Amino acid sequence: MTRVASLYLPQLAIERLRRSQRPVAPPERAWSPAPLLPPVDDDPGACSAPRGGGWRPGARWAQDGAARETDVQAQIARLPAHQRPPMRELGRRSEPADPPFRAMRPDEGGPAGAALAPVRTPLWGRPTVLIERVGQREVVTAACPVALALGLVPGMAAAHARALVGDLDVEEADAAADRAWLDRLALHAVTHWTPTASVSGSDGIWLDMTGASHLFGGEVCFCRHVLRFLARLGFSGAIAIAGTPGAAHALARYGGEPITILPPSAEASTLASLPIAALRLRPDALVAAARFGLERVGDLYPMPRGPLARRLGLTSVERLDQALGRAAEPIVAVVPFEAPEVSRRLLEPIGTAEAIEQVIADLVDDLVRVLQQRGLGVRSVVLTAVRVDGADQRIAIGASRATRDAKHLVRMFGLKLERIDPGLGIEAMHLTVPHSEPLGARYGDMLLPESSDAPDLAPAIDQLAGRAGEQAVFRLTLEQSDVPERAIRRADPLAVVEGWPAWKRPVRLLRRPEMLSHVVALLPDHPPRRFTWRGKPYAVVAGDGPERIHGEWWRTDRELWAVRDYFRVEVEGGQRFWVFRRGDGVVPETGDLSWYLHGFFG
C-alpha cells in the first residue's frame, strides 16, 4: 500500500528571509541624568576659548548654576519613561535625544538586567513583501503576516502595494535561494526520514513514506516530528499523507489543517469538496473551468472524458487520474551522492577484442582522474557496452579494498572480456561506479621494503574472485554461539579474524551433522568403538572426550534441555572424525542417545 506525504511550506520565501536576517539591535543603556559640567574658568587668559573643556562664560548653562540643573534632572527622573521629554526640548543640543520606544528600566516594571541585555528587533516590525519582475511590472510574490493583515497578497502589483501601505519594506525575491533551501531539506529527508524524497514545486517536498512511518511511531507521530523540526528552524508548514502524490499535494495546500491523514481508498470522496485549483492545473485550464462553471473537483467526476479533455486539456484529465490513483505519478528521488561515471562514444563501431581492451583502458584512465579529484576509490565498477542494434552488454567487477589502480582495474576487466558479445559492433561504452569509498593519498613503495611488511593480498583476491566468482573467495570468522554450526560464518576475504576458541576444532565442518548407524559405545562418557557412516563401517583405534555443549535455550524451547557430547576419534587408516552423541546418557530429556558425524580433522 503506497503512502505519500506532501510537505507544504506556504511562507518559505519570506520566512527564509527572516531566518537569514535576524537583526540584533545594539544594547541600549538605561537613561540617566547627564553628569554635572565641570566648573567654568571665568578667566579666559590669552585666548577666547575656556580652559578645562568648560562652556564659554556667556552660555546660559553657565549662568543658571548647577543647583537648578540638579533640580530639573531630579524632576525628570521621577517621571515615567514614556513621559520624559527628549534632550532637545531641554535646550541641550549637544546630546542626541533617546528614542521614545525603548525597554523599561528594571525599577519601572521591566525584568532585571533588561537595560543591559540585547534587545532584538521585532521579526515583523514593519510590513514586508518580496517582489519579482514579471515582464515590465513588479509583482508581490510573498508577504509577511503583518502585510497579509493589511491586505497585501501575493500576485498584487508592487506599485499598488506601496500605495496601500506607506511604511512598506520591499525586498527582492530570490527563487534560487528558495530552491537551494528546498534541495537541502530534501537531502535531509533522504538521510533522516525516508529513502525517497523529491522537491515538489517551489513550496514543498514529497516524501514516500511506504514502509517507513512505523520507524517514527506511526504517521501522526511522523507528521508532528516534521512540523516540530520546521518550527525549530523558523518555518511554518502543513503536511498531508495520502495514497497518491496528487491527493497529498492537494490536501496539504487546500485541506486547511496542519496535519491531514487520509485513509486508504478515500481520495475521491475527500478531494470532491476541494477547489479545482488543487489538481495543479495550468492557468488557462483554470480560466476555462471557471467559464464552464466548474469550481470543485467533484464537478469533474460525472463529466465524460472526451469533452473534459477538449475543454480543459488532456493534462487536466491526467492530473485528475493521478490524484485519484488511476494513473501512476512516479517520484523522482533526490540522490544524495552522484556516482562517478565516464563515457566514450566511438566514431565507428568496434567488435574486436583488441579494440574493446583499448577503449576500456582509456575509460579507466578517465575514471581514475575523476576519482582522484573526488578522493574516492572504487569497490565495484560496471561496464556498459552499447551495440548498434540498441542492446546493452554489461559486465561488473568488484574490489576487496577501495582502489583506483588503473592497471589493476584493466586486468580485472580483461578476465571477463569474453562475456561481451559485440554483435554487429559497439558504438559507445560507459563506466559507472555504484559503490565507492573515500581513498586518500598513500605513500608509494619504498626502494627497499622492510621484510616485516605484510604482502597486500587485495590484487590476488580480486583476480581469484574474477575467475572463480565472488562467492568462491571468503574467510571464516567467529560468530557468538555455542552450537558449532552457528559459530562460524563467512566474512570478507580481507577481514581481520579474531576471537577463535582455544579448544580444537575440525578443519572441515559439515553443513549439517550426518547420522551414524551401528554405533557401539559405553555410556555415559566413552567414545564409540565402531560405527557406520554412509554405508561404510569404521573401527575406532583412539578417542578423546567428551566436550559437552548445551543447547541455546533462549533461541527455541526445543533446546532447553538439549545436550551434545563431542568426541575426537581416530579410525583405522588414520582418519580423524568429530562425532557427538545427543544426550548426556543419564537424563532422557537431554537427548535420544543418537550419534552424528559433524566434521573432519586434518
C-alpha positions in Angstrom: 0.0 0.0 0.0 1.6 3.3 -1.1 1.6 6.2 1.3 2.9 9.5 0.1 3.4 12.6 2.3 3.3 16.2 0.9 5.1 18.8 3.0 3.8 22.4 2.2 5.7 25.5 3.2 3.4 28.4 2.4 5.7 31.2 3.7 9.0 29.7 2.6 10.4 32.7 0.8 9.5 35.3 3.4 10.4 33.1 6.4 13.8 32.2 4.8 14.5 36.0 4.6 13.5 36.4 8.2 15.7 33.4 9.2 18.8 34.9 7.3 18.3 38.4 8.6 17.6 38.2 12.3 18.8 41.7 13.2 20.0 42.3 16.7 19.9 45.8 18.0 22.9 47.1 20.0 22.3 47.1 23.7 20.6 50.2 24.9 21.9 51.9 28.1 19.4 52.9 30.7 18.5 56.6 30.7 20.2 58.6 33.4 20.7 62.3 34.1 23.7 63.9 32.4 26.7 64.4 34.7 27.4 67.8 36.1 29.5 70.1 33.9 33.0 70.9 35.2 33.4 74.3 36.8 33.8 77.2 34.4 37.0 79.1 34.2 36.0 82.8 34.0 39.5 83.9 33.2 40.0 83.1 29.5 43.6 84.3 29.6 45.3 84.8 26.3 42.6 83.0 24.3 38.8 83.5 23.9 38.1 79.8 24.4 37.6 78.5 28.0 40.3 76.3 29.5 39.5 72.9 31.0 36.8 71.9 28.5 34.0 74.1 30.0 31.4 76.2 28.4 32.1 79.8 27.5 31.2 82.3 30.2 28.3 83.8 28.3 26.5 80.5 27.9 23.1 80.1 29.5 24.1 76.8 31.3 27.0 78.6 33.0 24.7 81.4 34.2 21.9 79.2 35.6 24.1 77.4 38.1 24.5 73.7 38.9 21.8 73.7 41.7 19.0 74.5 39.3 20.1 71.8 36.8 20.1 69.2 39.6 16.5 70.0 40.5 15.4 69.8 36.9 17.1 66.4 36.5 15.6 65.1 39.7 12.1 66.1 38.5 12.7 64.3 35.1 14.0 61.2 36.9 10.7 60.9 38.9 8.6 60.9 35.7 7.7 57.5 33.9 10.0 56.6 31.0 7.3 57.4 28.3 6.7 60.9 29.8 10.3 62.1 30.0 11.0 64.8 27.4 13.8 64.4 24.9 17.0 66.3 25.5 16.3 68.7 22.6 13.3 70.1 24.5 15.6 71.0 27.4 17.9 73.0 25.2 20.9 70.6 25.3 21.5 70.3 21.6 25.0 68.8 22.1 23.4 65.3 23.1 21.1 63.2 20.9 17.6 62.5 22.1 16.9 58.9 23.1 14.2 57.1 21.1 10.8 57.3 22.7 10.2 53.5 22.4 12.8 51.6 24.4 12.9 48.9 27.1 11.7 49.9 30.5 14.1 50.2 33.4 14.1 47.5 36.0 12.6 49.8 38.6 9.7 50.6 36.4 8.4 47.0 35.9 11.0 45.7 33.4 12.9 42.5 34.0 16.1 42.6 35.9 19.0 43.3 33.6 16.7 44.4 30.8 18.6 47.6 30.4 21.9 45.7 29.7 20.5 42.7 27.7 20.5 43.0 23.9 17.1 43.8 22.5 16.0 42.0 19.3 14.2 44.0 16.7 10.6 42.5 16.2 10.7 39.9 13.4 7.9 41.7 11.5 8.0 45.2 13.0 7.2 46.6 9.5 5.1 45.0 6.8 7.5 43.2 4.5 6.9 41.9 1.0 9.0 40.2 -1.7 8.7 41.4 -5.2 9.7 39.9 -8.6 9.8 41.5 -12.0 7.4 39.8 -14.4 7.7 41.4 -17.8 7.5 45.2 -17.4 5.9 45.2 -14.0 6.9 44.2 -10.4 4.6 41.7 -8.7 4.4 40.7 -5.0 5.5 37.1 -4.6 5.3 36.7 -0.8 4.1 38.8 2.2 4.7 38.6 5.9 1.8 38.1 8.3 1.7 41.9 9.0 1.4 42.6 5.3 -1.2 40.0 4.8 -3.3 41.5 7.6 -3.1 44.8 5.8 -4.5 43.3 2.5 -1.2 42.7 0.7 -1.4 39.3 -1.0 0.9 37.6 -3.5 0.1 38.4 -7.1 -0.6 42.1 -6.4 1.3 44.7 -8.3 4.2 46.2 -6.2 3.1 49.8 -7.1 -0.4 49.0 -5.7 1.1 47.6 -2.5 3.3 50.7 -2.0 0.2 52.9 -2.5 -1.8 51.0 0.1 0.9 50.9 2.8 3.3 53.8 3.1 5.7 52.2 5.6 6.4 49.1 3.5 9.6 47.2 3.5 10.2 45.8 0.0 12.8 43.1 -0.7 13.8 41.3 -3.9 12.7 37.7 -4.2 15.4 35.1 -4.6 13.9 32.0 -6.2 17.4 30.3 -6.5 17.9 30.6 -2.7 14.5 29.2 -2.0 15.1 26.3 -4.3 18.5 25.6 -2.7 16.9 25.5 0.7 14.3 23.0 -0.6 17.0 20.9 -2.0 18.8 20.9 1.4 15.6 19.9 3.1 15.0 17.1 0.6 18.5 15.8 1.2 17.9 15.9 4.9 14.7 13.9 4.4 16.5 11.3 2.4 19.1 10.8 5.1 16.8 11.0 8.1 13.2 10.3 7.2 12.7 8.2 4.1 14.8 6.8 1.3 12.7 8.6 -1.4 12.1 12.3 -1.3 11.7 14.9 -4.0 11.1 18.6 -4.3 7.5 19.5 -5.1 7.2 22.8 -7.0 8.6 25.9 -5.3 7.0 25.5 -1.9 7.2 21.9 -0.7 8.6 18.4 -1.0 7.2 14.9 -1.5 8.1 12.0 0.9 7.4 8.4 0.0 6.5 7.0 3.5 5.7 3.5 2.3 7.1 1.2 5.0 8.9 4.0 6.8 6.4 5.7 9.0 6.5 2.9 11.7 10.0 3.9 12.5 8.7 7.2 14.0 5.7 5.6 15.8 3.1 6.0 13.1 2.1 8.5 10.5 0.7 11.0 13.1 3.9 11.0 15.1 5.9 11.4 11.9 3.9 14.5 10.9 4.3 16.0 14.3 8.1 15.3 14.2 8.4 17.1 10.8 6.4 20.1 11.9 8.4 20.5 15.1 11.6 20.2 13.1 10.5 23.1 10.8 9.4 25.2 13.8 12.8 24.9 15.3 14.2 26.3 12.0 11.7 29.1 12.0 9.4 27.8 9.2 5.7 27.1 9.3 4.2 24.3 7.2 1.4 21.8 6.7 1.7 18.1 5.9 -0.7 15.6 4.4 -0.4 11.8 3.9 -2.5 10.1 1.2 -2.3 7.1 -1.2 -1.3 9.3 -4.2 1.1 12.2 -4.5 -1.6 14.3 -6.1 -4.1 13.8 -3.3 -1.4 14.5 -0.7 -0.4 17.7 -2.6 -4.0 18.9 -2.7 -4.8 18.2 1.0 -1.6 19.9 2.2 -2.4 23.1 0.4 -6.2 23.2 0.4 -7.1 21.0 3.3 -7.0 23.8 5.9 -5.3 21.6 8.6 -1.6 21.4 9.6 -1.8 17.6 9.7 -4.1 15.6 7.4 -4.0 11.8 7.3 -6.2 10.3 4.6 -7.3 6.7 4.9 -6.6 4.4 2.0 -9.1 4.5 -0.9 -10.7 7.7 0.3 -9.1 10.1 -2.3 -12.2 10.5 -4.4 -14.6 11.4 -1.6 -12.2 13.7 0.1 -11.0 15.6 -2.9 -14.5 16.2 -4.2 -15.1 19.3 -1.9 -11.7 20.9 -2.7 -11.4 23.7 -5.3 -10.4 22.7 -8.8 -7.1 24.5 -8.4 -6.0 21.7 -6.0 -5.3 19.5 -9.1 -2.3 21.6 -10.2 -4.0 22.7 -13.4 -2.5 25.2 -15.8 -3.8 28.8 -15.6 -5.5 28.5 -18.9 -7.3 25.4 -17.7 -8.4 27.2 -14.6 -9.8 30.0 -16.7 -11.7 27.6 -18.9 -13.1 25.7 -15.9 -14.4 29.0 -14.4 -16.0 29.8 -17.7 -17.9 26.5 -17.8 -18.9 26.8 -14.1 -16.6 24.1 -12.8 -15.5 25.1 -9.2 -14.9 21.9 -7.3 -13.0 18.7 -8.0 -16.2 16.8 -7.6 -17.7 18.6 -10.6 -15.3 16.8 -12.9 -16.3 13.3 -11.8 -19.6 12.9 -13.8 -18.2 14.5 -17.0 -17.3 12.3 -19.9 -13.5 12.1 -20.6 -13.7 13.3 -24.2 -15.5 16.6 -23.6 -13.5 17.2 -20.4 -10.2 16.8 -22.4 -11.4 19.2 -25.1 -12.5 21.9 -22.6 -9.7 21.7 -20.0 -6.9 19.9 -21.9 -5.5 16.4 -21.8 -3.2 17.4 -19.0 -6.1 18.2 -16.7 -7.5 14.8 -17.2 -4.1 13.3 -16.4 -3.9 15.3 -13.2 -7.3 14.1 -12.1 -6.4 10.5 -12.8 -3.1 10.9 -10.8 -4.9 12.4 -7.8 -7.4 9.5 -7.8 -4.8 6.8 -8.3 -5.9 5.8 -11.8 -2.6 6.9 -13.3 0.9 6.5 -11.9 2.9 9.5 -10.8 6.4 8.5 -10.0 8.5 10.5 -7.6 12.0 11.3 -8.9 14.0 10.8 -5.8 16.8 13.1 -4.7 20.2 11.3 -5.0 22.4 12.4 -2.1 25.5 11.2 -3.9 26.3 11.3 -7.6 28.1 8.1 -8.7 31.3 8.7 -10.7 30.7 7.9 -14.4 32.7 8.3 -17.6 31.7 7.6 -21.2 33.2 7.2 -24.7 31.3 7.4 -28.0 33.1 5.9 -30.9 33.3 7.3 -34.4 32.9 3.8 -35.9 31.6 0.6 -34.3 34.2 -1.8 -32.9 34.0 -5.6 -32.5 37.5 -7.0 -31.9 38.9 -7.9 -28.5 41.9 -5.6 -29.0 39.8 -2.6 -29.8 37.5 -3.2 -26.8 40.5 -3.6 -24.5 41.9 -0.3 -25.7 38.6 1.6 -25.1 38.4 0.0 -21.7 41.9 1.2 -20.9 41.0 4.8 -22.0 37.8 4.7 -19.9 39.7 3.5 -16.8 42.2 6.3 -17.2 39.4 8.9 -17.4 37.7 7.3 -14.4 40.9 7.4 -12.3 41.2 11.1 -12.9 37.6 11.7 -11.7 38.3 9.5 -8.7 41.4 11.5 -7.8 39.5 14.8 -8.0 36.9 13.4 -5.6 39.2 11.5 -3.3 37.4 8.2 -3.9 38.3 4.6 -4.6 36.1 2.0 -6.3 34.7 -1.1 -4.7 32.6 -2.1 -7.8 32.6 -0.9 -11.4 30.0 -1.6 -14.1 31.0 -1.5 -17.8 28.1 -1.0 -20.2 28.7 -1.5 -23.9 26.0 -0.1 -26.2 25.7 -2.0 -29.5 24.4 -0.6 -32.8 21.3 -2.6 -32.5 20.4 -1.0 -29.2 21.2 -3.9 -27.0 23.4 -3.3 -23.9 26.2 -5.7 -22.7 27.2 -5.3 -19.1 30.0 -6.7 -17.0 30.8 -5.8 -13.4 33.9 -6.2 -11.3 34.4 -5.8 -7.6 37.4 -5.0 -5.5 38.0 -6.3 -2.0 39.5 -3.0 -1.0 38.9 0.5 -2.3 41.3 1.2 -5.2 42.0 3.4 -8.2 44.9 1.5 -9.7 44.4 1.7 -13.4 46.4 -1.4 -14.3 44.6 -3.5 -11.7 41.2 -2.4 -13.0 42.1 -3.1 -16.6 43.4 -6.5 -15.7 40.2 -7.4 -13.8 38.1 -6.3 -16.8 40.3 -8.5 -19.1 39.3 -11.6 -17.1 35.6 -11.0 -18.0 36.1 -9.7 -21.5 34.8 -12.9 -23.2 31.4 -12.2 -21.7 30.9 -9.2 -24.0 29.1 -10.1 -27.3 29.8 -7.2 -29.7 27.2 -8.4 -32.2 27.2 -6.0 -35.2 29.5 -3.6 -33.4 29.8 -1.5 -30.2 29.2 2.3 -30.7 29.5 3.5 -27.1 30.9 2.4 -23.7 30.3 3.7 -20.2 31.9 3.0 -16.8 29.8 3.6 -13.7 30.9 3.2 -10.1 27.8 2.2 -8.0 29.9 1.5 -4.8 32.9 3.7 -3.9 34.7 4.6 -0.7 36.9 7.5 0.4 40.5 6.9 -0.5 43.2 9.4 0.5 46.7 9.7 -0.7 49.1 6.9 0.1 52.9 6.6 0.3 54.5 4.8 -2.6 56.5 1.7 -2.2 60.0 2.2 -0.9 63.0 1.1 -2.8 64.0 -1.3 -0.1 60.8 -2.5 1.6 61.0 -3.9 5.0 60.8 -7.7 5.3 58.3 -7.4 8.1 55.7 -5.7 5.9 52.7 -8.0 5.2 52.0 -8.6 1.5 49.0 -6.9 0.0 46.5 -9.7 -0.8 43.9 -7.5 -2.3 45.0 -7.8 -6.0 45.3 -11.5 -5.7 41.9 -11.9 -4.1 40.3 -9.7 -6.8 41.8 -11.9 -9.6 40.6 -15.1 -7.8 37.2 -13.6 -7.4 37.2 -12.6 -11.1 38.0 -16.1 -12.2 36.0 -18.3 -9.7 33.3 -15.8 -8.7 32.8 -13.5 -5.8 31.1 -16.2 -3.7 34.1 -18.6 -4.0 36.6 -16.4 -2.1 35.8 -15.8 1.5 37.3 -16.1 5.0 35.7 -17.7 8.1 35.1 -15.7 11.2 33.7 -16.4 14.6 30.0 -15.9 15.5 28.9 -15.6 19.1 27.3 -19.0 19.5 27.9 -22.3 21.4 26.5 -24.5 18.7 29.3 -25.3 16.3 27.2 -25.0 13.1 26.2 -21.5 14.2 29.6 -20.4 15.5 31.1 -19.8 12.1 30.1 -17.5 9.2 31.6 -16.1 6.1 33.4 -12.8 6.1 35.2 -10.6 3.6 38.4 -12.0 2.3 40.4 -9.2 3.9 38.6 -9.1 7.2 40.6 -9.4 10.4 39.5 -12.5 12.2 39.8 -12.6 16.0 38.4 -14.5 18.9 38.9 -18.1 17.8 38.3 -20.5 20.7 41.3 -22.1 22.4 39.9 -25.7 22.1 40.5 -27.7 18.9 38.0 -27.6 16.1 37.9 -29.7 12.9 39.4 -28.3 9.6 36.2 -29.0 7.7 32.7 -28.8 9.3 29.7 -30.3 7.6 26.8 -28.0 6.8 24.5 -30.4 8.7 25.6 -33.3 11.0 25.1 -36.7 9.4 23.6 -39.5 11.4 25.7 -42.6 12.2 24.4 -46.2 12.5 25.5 -49.4 14.2 27.3 -47.4 16.9 28.9 -49.4 19.7 29.9 -47.3 22.8 29.9 -47.4 26.6 27.7 -45.0 28.4 27.9 -42.3 29.6 31.4 -40.8 28.9 33.2 -43.2 26.5 33.8 -42.6 22.8 32.4 -45.0 20.2 34.3 -48.2 19.4 32.9 -48.7 16.0 30.2 -47.0 13.7 28.9 -46.9 10.2 28.9 -43.8 8.1 27.5 -43.6 4.5 27.3 -47.4 4.4 31.0 -47.9 5.3 32.0 -49.4 8.7 34.8 -47.8 10.8 36.7 -49.2 13.7 38.0 -46.6 16.3 41.5 -47.1 17.5 41.8 -43.9 19.7 39.4 -41.3 21.1 39.3 -38.2 23.3 36.4 -36.5 25.0 33.7 -35.7 25.8 33.3 -32.0 25.3 29.8 -31.1 26.5 27.8 -28.4 24.7 24.4 -27.3 25.9 21.6 -26.1 23.6 20.8 -22.4 23.3 17.6 -22.3 25.2 17.0 -18.6 24.5 16.5 -19.3 20.8 13.9 -22.1 21.0 12.2 -24.2 23.6 13.4 -27.4 21.9 17.0 -26.7 23.1 16.0 -26.1 26.7 17.4 -29.4 27.8 19.5 -30.4 24.8 23.0 -31.7 25.4 25.7 -32.8 23.0 28.8 -34.8 24.0 31.5 -34.3 21.3 34.5 -36.8 20.8 37.6 -36.7 18.6 38.1 -40.2 17.3 40.8 -41.8 15.0 39.8 -44.8 12.9 41.9 -47.5 11.2 43.6 -45.9 8.2 44.5 -42.6 10.1 41.3 -40.6 9.5 40.1 -38.5 12.4 36.5 -37.5 12.8 34.5 -35.2 15.1 31.4 -37.1 16.3 28.8 -36.3 19.0 26.1 -38.0 20.9 22.7 -36.4 21.7 22.1 -36.6 25.4 24.3 -37.0 28.5 23.5 -40.7 28.9 21.7 -40.1 32.2 18.7 -37.8 31.8 16.4 -38.9 29.0 15.2 -35.2 28.3 18.7 -34.2 27.2 18.6 -36.4 24.0 17.8 -39.7 22.4 21.4 -41.0 22.5 21.7 -41.0 18.7 25.2 -40.4 17.2 26.2 -37.9 14.4 29.4 -37.0 12.5 30.0 -33.3 12.3 33.5 -32.6 10.9 36.9 -33.9 9.9 40.4 -33.1 11.3 43.5 -32.7 9.1 
